[in-house]
Tab-separated table of C-alpha atoms and ligand atoms in Angstrom:
chain	number	residue	atom	x	y	z
F	1157	MET	CA	53.930	81.440	106.157
F	1158	ILE	CA	50.498	80.081	106.527
F	1159	ARG	CA	47.690	82.295	108.467
F	1160	VAL	CA	44.607	80.497	109.271
F	1161	LEU	CA	41.279	82.801	109.360
F	1162	ASP	CA	37.993	81.954	110.668
F	1163	ASP	CA	35.928	82.479	107.288
F	1164	ALA	CA	36.301	84.244	104.042
F	1165	ASN	CA	35.310	87.539	105.266
F	1166	ALA	CA	38.101	87.704	107.914
F	1167	LEU	CA	40.638	86.426	105.333
F	1168	ALA	CA	39.563	89.190	102.989
F	1169	HIS	CA	40.359	91.668	105.696
F	1170	ALA	CA	43.714	90.161	106.292
F	1171	ALA	CA	44.514	90.301	102.500
F	1172	ALA	CA	43.502	94.010	102.523
F	1173	ARG	CA	45.582	94.682	105.408
F	1174	CYS	CA	48.414	93.159	103.629
F	1175	PHE	CA	47.825	94.948	100.497
F	1176	VAL	CA	47.793	98.172	102.542
F	1177	ASP	CA	50.930	97.372	104.326
F	1178	LYS	CA	52.883	96.473	101.379
F	1179	ALA	CA	51.598	99.318	99.130
F	1180	ARG	CA	52.667	101.814	101.867
F	1181	LYS	CA	56.134	100.325	102.351
F	1182	ALA	CA	56.766	100.002	98.674
F	1183	VAL	CA	55.616	103.660	98.027
F	1184	ALA	CA	57.977	104.851	100.928
F	1185	LEU	CA	60.911	102.625	99.446
F	1186	ARG	CA	60.381	102.796	95.885
F	1187	GLY	CA	58.056	105.764	95.200
F	1188	ARG	CA	55.448	103.118	93.801
F	1189	PHE	CA	53.560	99.980	94.355
F	1190	VAL	CA	53.303	97.515	91.475
F	1191	VAL	CA	50.701	94.752	92.402
F	1192	SER	CA	49.491	91.643	90.094
F	1193	LEU	CA	45.951	90.743	90.797
F	1194	ALA	CA	44.498	87.366	91.081
F	1195	GLY	CA	41.478	86.044	88.926
F	1196	GLY	CA	38.797	83.875	89.942
F	1197	GLN	CA	36.239	84.509	92.681
F	1198	THR	CA	38.222	84.339	95.913
F	1199	PRO	CA	39.899	87.524	95.774
F	1200	ARG	CA	36.788	89.464	94.844
F	1201	GLN	CA	35.652	90.131	98.593
F	1202	THR	CA	39.278	91.674	99.211
F	1203	TYR	CA	39.073	93.973	95.904
F	1204	GLU	CA	35.402	95.116	97.270
F	1205	TRP	CA	37.114	95.871	100.802
F	1206	LEU	CA	40.074	97.833	99.255
F	1207	ALA	CA	37.407	100.167	97.843
F	1208	LYS	CA	36.031	100.839	101.082
F	1209	SER	CA	37.019	102.372	104.131
F	1210	PRO	CA	39.181	102.231	106.058
F	1211	TYR	CA	41.551	100.475	103.554
F	1212	ARG	CA	40.341	103.033	100.808
F	1213	THR	CA	41.863	106.094	102.767
F	1214	LEU	CA	44.982	103.851	103.650
F	1215	VAL	CA	46.629	103.241	100.499
F	1216	PRO	CA	48.446	105.801	98.117
F	1217	TRP	CA	46.340	105.104	95.001
F	1218	GLY	CA	47.905	107.469	92.621
F	1219	LYS	CA	51.374	105.488	93.086
F	1220	VAL	CA	49.821	101.980	92.664
F	1221	HIS	CA	50.119	100.041	89.314
F	1222	PHE	CA	47.675	97.067	88.502
F	1223	PHE	CA	48.905	94.104	86.494
F	1224	TRP	CA	47.158	90.721	86.189
F	1225	GLY	CA	48.631	87.424	86.954
F	1226	ASP	CA	46.299	85.848	84.238
F	1227	GLU	CA	43.299	86.532	82.018
F	1228	ARG	CA	40.791	84.629	80.356
F	1229	CYS	CA	40.383	86.052	76.660
F	1230	VAL	CA	36.712	86.879	76.907
F	1231	SER	CA	35.315	90.425	76.638
F	1232	TRP	CA	36.107	92.614	79.750
F	1233	ASP	CA	32.397	92.738	80.399
F	1234	ASP	CA	32.202	89.111	80.514
F	1235	PRO	CA	31.584	88.123	84.151
F	1236	ARG	CA	34.723	85.683	83.577
F	1237	SER	CA	36.984	88.405	82.821
F	1238	ASN	CA	39.452	88.748	85.623
F	1239	TYR	CA	40.085	92.407	84.786
F	1240	GLY	CA	36.338	92.975	84.595
F	1241	VAL	CA	35.612	91.872	88.216
F	1242	ALA	CA	38.517	94.019	89.553
F	1243	ARG	CA	37.161	96.911	87.538
F	1244	GLN	CA	33.511	96.232	88.694
F	1245	VAL	CA	34.234	96.016	92.168
F	1246	MET	CA	37.371	97.839	93.039
F	1247	LEU	CA	39.121	99.961	90.316
F	1248	ASP	CA	35.826	102.140	89.159
F	1249	HIS	CA	35.681	103.076	92.884
F	1250	LEU	CA	39.159	104.399	93.317
F	1251	PRO	CA	41.095	107.580	92.227
F	1252	LEU	CA	43.418	105.856	89.452
F	1253	GLN	CA	44.406	107.390	86.215
F	1254	PRO	CA	43.977	104.850	83.164
F	1255	ALA	CA	47.756	104.691	83.099
F	1256	GLN	CA	47.853	103.035	86.409
F	1257	ILE	CA	45.800	100.132	85.051
F	1258	HIS	CA	47.514	97.241	82.770
F	1259	PRO	CA	45.030	94.843	81.833
F	1260	MET	CA	46.103	92.128	79.395
F	1261	ARG	CA	44.132	92.591	76.016
F	1262	VAL	CA	41.495	90.621	74.779
F	1263	ASP	CA	40.465	92.440	71.772
F	1264	ILE	CA	43.488	90.682	69.698
F	1265	ALA	CA	44.557	87.281	69.207
F	1266	PRO	CA	45.966	85.454	72.262
F	1267	GLU	CA	49.629	85.146	70.736
F	1268	GLN	CA	49.865	89.074	70.082
F	1269	ALA	CA	48.157	89.708	73.621
F	1270	ALA	CA	50.600	87.558	75.564
F	1271	LYS	CA	53.697	88.898	73.700
F	1272	GLY	CA	52.253	92.673	74.037
F	1273	TYR	CA	51.875	92.093	77.769
F	1274	GLU	CA	55.386	90.837	77.975
F	1275	GLY	CA	56.462	93.947	75.907
F	1276	GLU	CA	54.335	96.322	78.201
F	1277	LEU	CA	56.056	94.524	81.254
F	1278	LYS	CA	59.499	95.168	79.830
F	1279	THR	CA	58.674	98.789	79.280
F	1280	PHE	CA	57.337	99.341	82.768
F	1281	PHE	CA	60.256	97.758	84.339
F	1282	ALA	CA	62.568	99.410	82.010
F	1283	GLY	CA	66.173	98.515	82.311
F	1284	GLU	CA	65.404	96.916	85.922
F	1285	THR	CA	64.295	93.364	87.134
F	1286	PRO	CA	60.689	93.002	86.619
F	1287	CYS	CA	59.645	92.769	90.274
F	1288	PHE	CA	56.242	92.919	91.473
F	1289	ASP	CA	56.049	94.364	95.193
F	1290	LEU	CA	53.065	92.031	95.754
F	1291	VAL	CA	51.473	89.301	93.540
F	1292	LEU	CA	48.065	87.954	94.587
F	1293	LEU	CA	47.146	84.353	93.718
F	1294	GLY	CA	44.677	81.945	93.916
F	1295	VAL	CA	44.704	78.137	93.858
F	1296	GLY	CA	42.587	75.818	91.930
F	1297	GLU	CA	41.590	72.200	93.188
F	1298	ASP	CA	43.986	70.823	91.116
F	1299	GLY	CA	46.826	73.232	92.489
F	1300	HIS	CA	46.976	75.551	89.577
F	1301	THR	CA	47.516	79.196	89.946
F	1302	ALA	CA	47.165	81.993	87.665
F	1303	SER	CA	46.794	79.819	84.654
F	1304	LEU	CA	49.561	77.438	85.128
F	1305	PHE	CA	47.706	74.174	85.247
F	1306	PRO	CA	49.428	70.736	86.080
F	1307	GLY	CA	51.318	69.490	82.812
F	1308	SER	CA	50.938	72.681	81.300
F	1309	SER	CA	53.998	73.728	78.898
F	1310	ALA	CA	53.577	77.340	80.401
F	1311	LEU	CA	55.049	75.760	83.692
F	1312	SER	CA	58.454	74.665	81.978
F	1313	GLU	CA	58.663	78.357	80.455
F	1314	THR	CA	62.065	79.305	81.704
F	1315	ARG	CA	62.505	82.876	79.510
F	1316	ARG	CA	59.068	84.239	78.451
F	1317	TRP	CA	57.447	86.107	81.119
F	1318	THR	CA	53.957	85.455	79.554
F	1319	ALA	CA	52.387	82.134	77.821
F	1320	ILE	CA	49.375	81.291	76.268
F	1321	VAL	CA	47.181	78.424	77.694
F	1322	GLN	CA	44.180	76.508	75.702
F	1323	ARG	CA	42.392	74.159	77.884
F	1324	PRO	CA	40.367	71.549	76.052
F	1325	GLU	CA	37.145	72.009	78.283
F	1326	GLU	CA	37.300	75.858	77.767
F	1327	SER	CA	36.158	77.547	74.582
F	1328	PHE	CA	38.457	80.623	75.359
F	1329	SER	CA	42.075	80.965	75.582
F	1330	ARG	CA	44.173	82.344	78.603
F	1331	VAL	CA	47.412	84.589	78.778
F	1332	THR	CA	49.442	83.808	82.494
F	1333	LEU	CA	52.544	85.323	83.674
F	1334	THR	CA	55.085	82.330	83.955
F	1335	LEU	CA	57.295	81.215	86.880
F	1336	PRO	CA	60.331	83.561	85.762
F	1337	ILE	CA	58.564	86.736	86.689
F	1338	LEU	CA	56.226	85.554	89.544
F	1339	ASN	CA	59.507	84.293	91.122
F	1340	GLN	CA	60.914	87.536	91.096
F	1341	ALA	CA	58.090	88.944	93.337
F	1342	HIS	CA	58.855	90.669	96.858
F	1343	HIS	CA	55.917	89.236	98.336
F	1344	VAL	CA	53.277	86.465	97.031
F	1345	LEU	CA	49.904	86.484	98.867
F	1346	PHE	CA	48.126	83.167	98.379
F	1347	LEU	CA	44.049	83.490	99.044
F	1348	VAL	CA	42.549	80.023	99.741
F	1349	THR	CA	38.812	79.713	100.800
F	1350	GLY	CA	36.357	77.066	100.902
F	1351	GLU	CA	36.127	73.460	101.850
F	1352	ASN	CA	36.552	72.526	97.822
F	1353	LYS	CA	40.128	73.752	98.595
F	1354	ALA	CA	40.769	71.730	101.459
F	1355	ASP	CA	42.122	68.472	99.936
F	1356	ILE	CA	44.525	70.399	97.643
F	1357	PHE	CA	45.879	72.649	100.131
F	1358	ARG	CA	46.190	69.789	102.717
F	1359	ARG	CA	48.287	67.961	100.065
F	1360	MET	CA	50.522	70.867	99.441
F	1361	ALA	CA	50.747	71.972	103.119
F	1362	ALA	CA	51.707	68.348	104.377
F	1363	GLY	CA	53.913	67.586	101.375
F	1364	LEU	CA	51.979	64.412	100.596
F	1365	GLU	CA	53.172	64.658	97.102
F	1366	GLU	CA	56.825	65.441	96.051
F	1367	ALA	CA	57.374	68.952	96.760
F	1368	GLY	CA	56.710	71.262	93.859
F	1369	ARG	CA	54.427	68.593	91.955
F	1370	TYR	CA	51.658	71.336	91.921
F	1371	PRO	CA	52.072	74.564	90.016
F	1372	ALA	CA	51.070	76.379	93.101
F	1373	GLN	CA	54.114	74.904	95.085
F	1374	GLN	CA	56.552	75.910	92.230
F	1375	VAL	CA	55.724	80.010	92.918
F	1376	ARG	CA	59.197	80.402	95.215
F	1377	PRO	CA	60.398	83.820	94.766
F	1378	GLU	CA	64.013	83.778	94.738
F	1379	LYS	CA	64.406	86.980	97.107
F	1380	GLY	CA	60.863	87.437	98.262
F	1381	ASP	CA	58.392	85.408	100.543
F	1382	VAL	CA	55.036	83.887	100.126
F	1383	THR	CA	52.285	83.864	102.693
F	1384	TRP	CA	49.043	81.506	102.426
F	1385	LEU	CA	45.695	83.049	103.976
F	1386	VAL	CA	43.842	79.938	104.160
F	1387	ASP	CA	40.331	79.987	105.965
F	1388	ARG	CA	39.360	77.421	108.348
F	1389	ALA	CA	36.959	75.738	105.772
F	1390	ALA	CA	40.095	74.923	103.665
F	1391	TYR	CA	42.469	74.183	106.297
B	1379	LIG	C1	41.904	82.100	87.009
B	1379	LIG	C2	42.812	82.243	88.073
B	1379	LIG	C3	42.888	81.058	88.911
B	1379	LIG	C4	42.227	81.022	90.258
B	1379	LIG	C5	42.029	79.705	90.591
B	1379	LIG	C6	40.890	79.922	92.114
B	1379	LIG	O1	41.838	83.102	86.032
B	1379	LIG	O2	41.163	81.090	86.822
B	1379	LIG	O3	43.590	83.223	88.207
B	1379	LIG	O4	44.095	80.686	89.033
B	1379	LIG	O5	42.737	81.916	91.212
B	1379	LIG	O6	41.502	79.144	89.761
B	1379	LIG	O7	39.650	80.273	91.646
B	1379	LIG	P1	38.730	80.627	92.395
B	1379	LIG	O8	38.997	81.591	93.348
B	1379	LIG	O9	37.423	81.194	91.732
B	1379	LIG	O10	38.323	79.448	93.293
């Protein structure tokens, strides 16, 4: 489903409402809400709103567990850190216990961080199918999502839940969730704003390229659904 919102702020409110709705339903059904947060700048406003009224008062925060779709291997205090941004604008303002927050480690080698995160997920979902109640994702201008970039070997991972990505133009490595676990989600919510995303969104939405060409198009949950929140500038 595609929903077009007037602007980035309206989109952030729509995303916050969706977060609240999925959280309340998951807690009612399963006693907890397990969410994977998106990185980048787009979700920042959504995170800010979630830490404010009315959304702050509507989520059973004590039952929420936060994971990340990907992370850049930089210090958590680095403005490029996906965990660091979410902590600064949202997590530090909510009544959460440390055990509810599951950042990807950046103080160890990326190989260890990726392996360790997969282990943490397996422990957390002990014995169950690893299934996020909600996965928030952004989209890059090249159609990447999380840190799954076009042509990346991480895209063809069919078994491991995490992968390491090294882009030639970046001095840092990335750790990303892979399609096998992303496609187990109950709900995926893509957040797309800004005219710089209009070309890639139109290509994916209009099927100008063979379906599935772009990584974001390969996020197709087996049993879940995908909603695209797009502002007018990107539509
Ligand atoms: C990352 C993100 C990435 C992001 C897109 C869009 O860590 O880089 O996970 O997938 O969502 O690049 O980024 P913006 O929201 O900043 O445009």
